[in-house]
Amino acid sequence: MYVCICNAVTDKDINQAIKQGARSLNDLSTQLKVGTCCGRCKDCAKKILDQSRPFNIQTLNFPSFNLETNLDTAPELAFASL
């Protein structure tokens, strides 16, 4: 199926680029010129890219711990799981 008519890019081309390391729409644009003309193909290309991932990656916001600024509680945290 043609995804990008302007640059004659198919879903097979996109899947091959993904196998070769493309990880973002920007990567696909650089390698295949997807989305560089009219832009109508971006949503479909992104969908193919997202479906190629084994799972949806989400950013987890865990509180950070800085040992230098939290020296008072560092020993307590080190043994908290014991």
PDB file of C-alpha atoms in Angstrom:
ATOM      1  CA  MET A   1       0.000   0.000   0.000  1.00  0.00           C
ATOM      2  CA  TYR A   2       1.276   3.465  -0.830  1.00  0.00           C
ATOM      3  CA  VAL A   3       1.609   5.614   2.259  1.00  0.00           C
ATOM      4  CA  CYS A   4       3.310   8.624   0.693  1.00  0.00           C
ATOM      5  CA  ILE A   5       2.100   9.313  -2.829  1.00  0.00           C
ATOM      6  CA  CYS A   6       4.377  12.343  -3.264  1.00  0.00           C
ATOM      7  CA  ASN A   7       7.529  10.262  -2.770  1.00  0.00           C
ATOM      8  CA  ALA A   8       6.176   6.820  -3.776  1.00  0.00           C
ATOM      9  CA  VAL A   9       6.798   5.286  -0.336  1.00  0.00           C
ATOM     10  CA  THR A  10       4.964   2.095   0.582  1.00  0.00           C
ATOM     11  CA  ASP A  11       4.247   0.480   3.923  1.00  0.00           C
ATOM     12  CA  LYS A  12       6.853  -2.145   2.991  1.00  0.00           C
ATOM     13  CA  ASP A  13       9.441   0.627   2.536  1.00  0.00           C
ATOM     14  CA  ILE A  14       8.588   1.998   5.975  1.00  0.00           C
ATOM     15  CA  ASN A  15       8.769  -1.430   7.618  1.00  0.00           C
ATOM     16  CA  GLN A  16      12.151  -2.043   5.972  1.00  0.00           C
ATOM     17  CA  ALA A  17      13.439   1.321   7.248  1.00  0.00           C
ATOM     18  CA  ILE A  18      12.230   0.391  10.742  1.00  0.00           C
ATOM     19  CA  LYS A  19      14.097  -2.924  10.525  1.00  0.00           C
ATOM     20  CA  GLN A  20      17.184  -0.935   9.547  1.00  0.00           C
ATOM     21  CA  GLY A  21      16.895   1.289  12.615  1.00  0.00           C
ATOM     22  CA  ALA A  22      14.360   4.048  11.974  1.00  0.00           C
ATOM     23  CA  ARG A  23      12.760   4.867  15.338  1.00  0.00           C
ATOM     24  CA  SER A  24      10.912   8.121  14.703  1.00  0.00           C
ATOM     25  CA  LEU A  25       8.966  10.005  12.076  1.00  0.00           C
ATOM     26  CA  ASN A  26      12.015  12.217  11.701  1.00  0.00           C
ATOM     27  CA  ASP A  27      14.116   9.130  10.894  1.00  0.00           C
ATOM     28  CA  LEU A  28      11.580   8.084   8.264  1.00  0.00           C
ATOM     29  CA  SER A  29      11.576  11.588   6.805  1.00  0.00           C
ATOM     30  CA  THR A  30      15.357  11.561   6.562  1.00  0.00           C
ATOM     31  CA  GLN A  31      15.583   8.084   5.050  1.00  0.00           C
ATOM     32  CA  LEU A  32      12.484   7.959   2.859  1.00  0.00           C
ATOM     33  CA  LYS A  33      11.348  11.605   2.571  1.00  0.00           C
ATOM     34  CA  VAL A  34       8.017  10.669   4.179  1.00  0.00           C
ATOM     35  CA  GLY A  35       6.045  13.770   5.111  1.00  0.00           C
ATOM     36  CA  THR A  36       8.357  16.214   3.364  1.00  0.00           C
ATOM     37  CA  CYS A  37       5.892  17.386   0.693  1.00  0.00           C
ATOM     38  CA  CYS A  38       2.174  17.698   1.425  1.00  0.00           C
ATOM     39  CA  GLY A  39       2.356  15.977   4.842  1.00  0.00           C
ATOM     40  CA  ARG A  40      -0.821  13.913   4.468  1.00  0.00           C
ATOM     41  CA  CYS A  41       1.119  10.678   4.982  1.00  0.00           C
ATOM     42  CA  LYS A  42       2.511  11.559   8.413  1.00  0.00           C
ATOM     43  CA  ASP A  43      -0.365  10.045  10.415  1.00  0.00           C
ATOM     44  CA  CYS A  44      -0.268   6.759   8.516  1.00  0.00           C
ATOM     45  CA  ALA A  45       3.545   6.559   8.711  1.00  0.00           C
ATOM     46  CA  LYS A  46       3.387   7.255  12.459  1.00  0.00           C
ATOM     47  CA  LYS A  47       0.772   4.538  12.896  1.00  0.00           C
ATOM     48  CA  ILE A  48       2.989   1.995  11.111  1.00  0.00           C
ATOM     49  CA  LEU A  49       5.926   3.110  13.239  1.00  0.00           C
ATOM     50  CA  ASP A  50       3.914   2.781  16.466  1.00  0.00           C
ATOM     51  CA  GLN A  51       2.608  -0.666  15.499  1.00  0.00           C
ATOM     52  CA  SER A  52       6.147  -1.893  14.898  1.00  0.00           C
ATOM     53  CA  ARG A  53       7.085  -1.375  18.527  1.00  0.00           C
ATOM     54  CA  PRO A  54       6.703  -4.409  20.780  1.00  0.00           C
ATOM     55  CA  PHE A  55       4.913  -2.283  23.373  1.00  0.00           C
ATOM     56  CA  ASN A  56       4.047   1.330  23.996  1.00  0.00           C
ATOM     57  CA  ILE A  57       6.895   3.043  25.768  1.00  0.00           C
ATOM     58  CA  GLN A  58       5.794   5.577  28.336  1.00  0.00           C
ATOM     59  CA  THR A  59       7.968   7.896  30.325  1.00  0.00           C
ATOM     60  CA  LEU A  60       7.800   7.102  34.017  1.00  0.00           C
ATOM     61  CA  ASN A  61       8.300  10.003  36.378  1.00  0.00           C
ATOM     62  CA  PHE A  62      10.053   8.586  39.395  1.00  0.00           C
ATOM     63  CA  PRO A  63      11.381  11.038  41.971  1.00  0.00           C
ATOM     64  CA  SER A  64      15.108  11.418  41.671  1.00  0.00           C
ATOM     65  CA  PHE A  65      17.552  10.968  44.503  1.00  0.00           C
ATOM     66  CA  ASN A  66      20.770  12.930  44.620  1.00  0.00           C
ATOM     67  CA  LEU A  67      23.258  11.370  47.015  1.00  0.00           C
ATOM     68  CA  GLU A  68      25.249  14.594  47.348  1.00  0.00           C
ATOM     69  CA  THR A  69      22.285  16.659  48.506  1.00  0.00           C
ATOM     70  CA  ASN A  70      20.603  13.912  50.528  1.00  0.00           C
ATOM     71  CA  LEU A  71      23.477  12.566  52.585  1.00  0.00           C
ATOM     72  CA  ASP A  72      21.361  12.685  55.765  1.00  0.00           C
ATOM     73  CA  THR A  73      18.898  10.065  54.523  1.00  0.00           C
ATOM     74  CA  ALA A  74      21.251   8.037  52.320  1.00  0.00           C
ATOM     75  CA  PRO A  75      22.046   5.352  54.949  1.00  0.00           C
ATOM     76  CA  GLU A  76      18.347   4.926  55.780  1.00  0.00           C
ATOM     77  CA  LEU A  77      17.443   4.475  52.131  1.00  0.00           C
ATOM     78  CA  ALA A  78      20.261   2.013  51.569  1.00  0.00           C
ATOM     79  CA  PHE A  79      18.836  -0.340  54.181  1.00  0.00           C
ATOM     80  CA  ALA A  80      15.144   0.424  53.661  1.00  0.00           C
ATOM     81  CA  SER A  81      14.468  -2.873  51.914  1.00  0.00           C
ATOM     82  CA  LEU A  82      16.090  -5.046  54.624  1.00  0.00           C
TER      83      LEU A  82
END
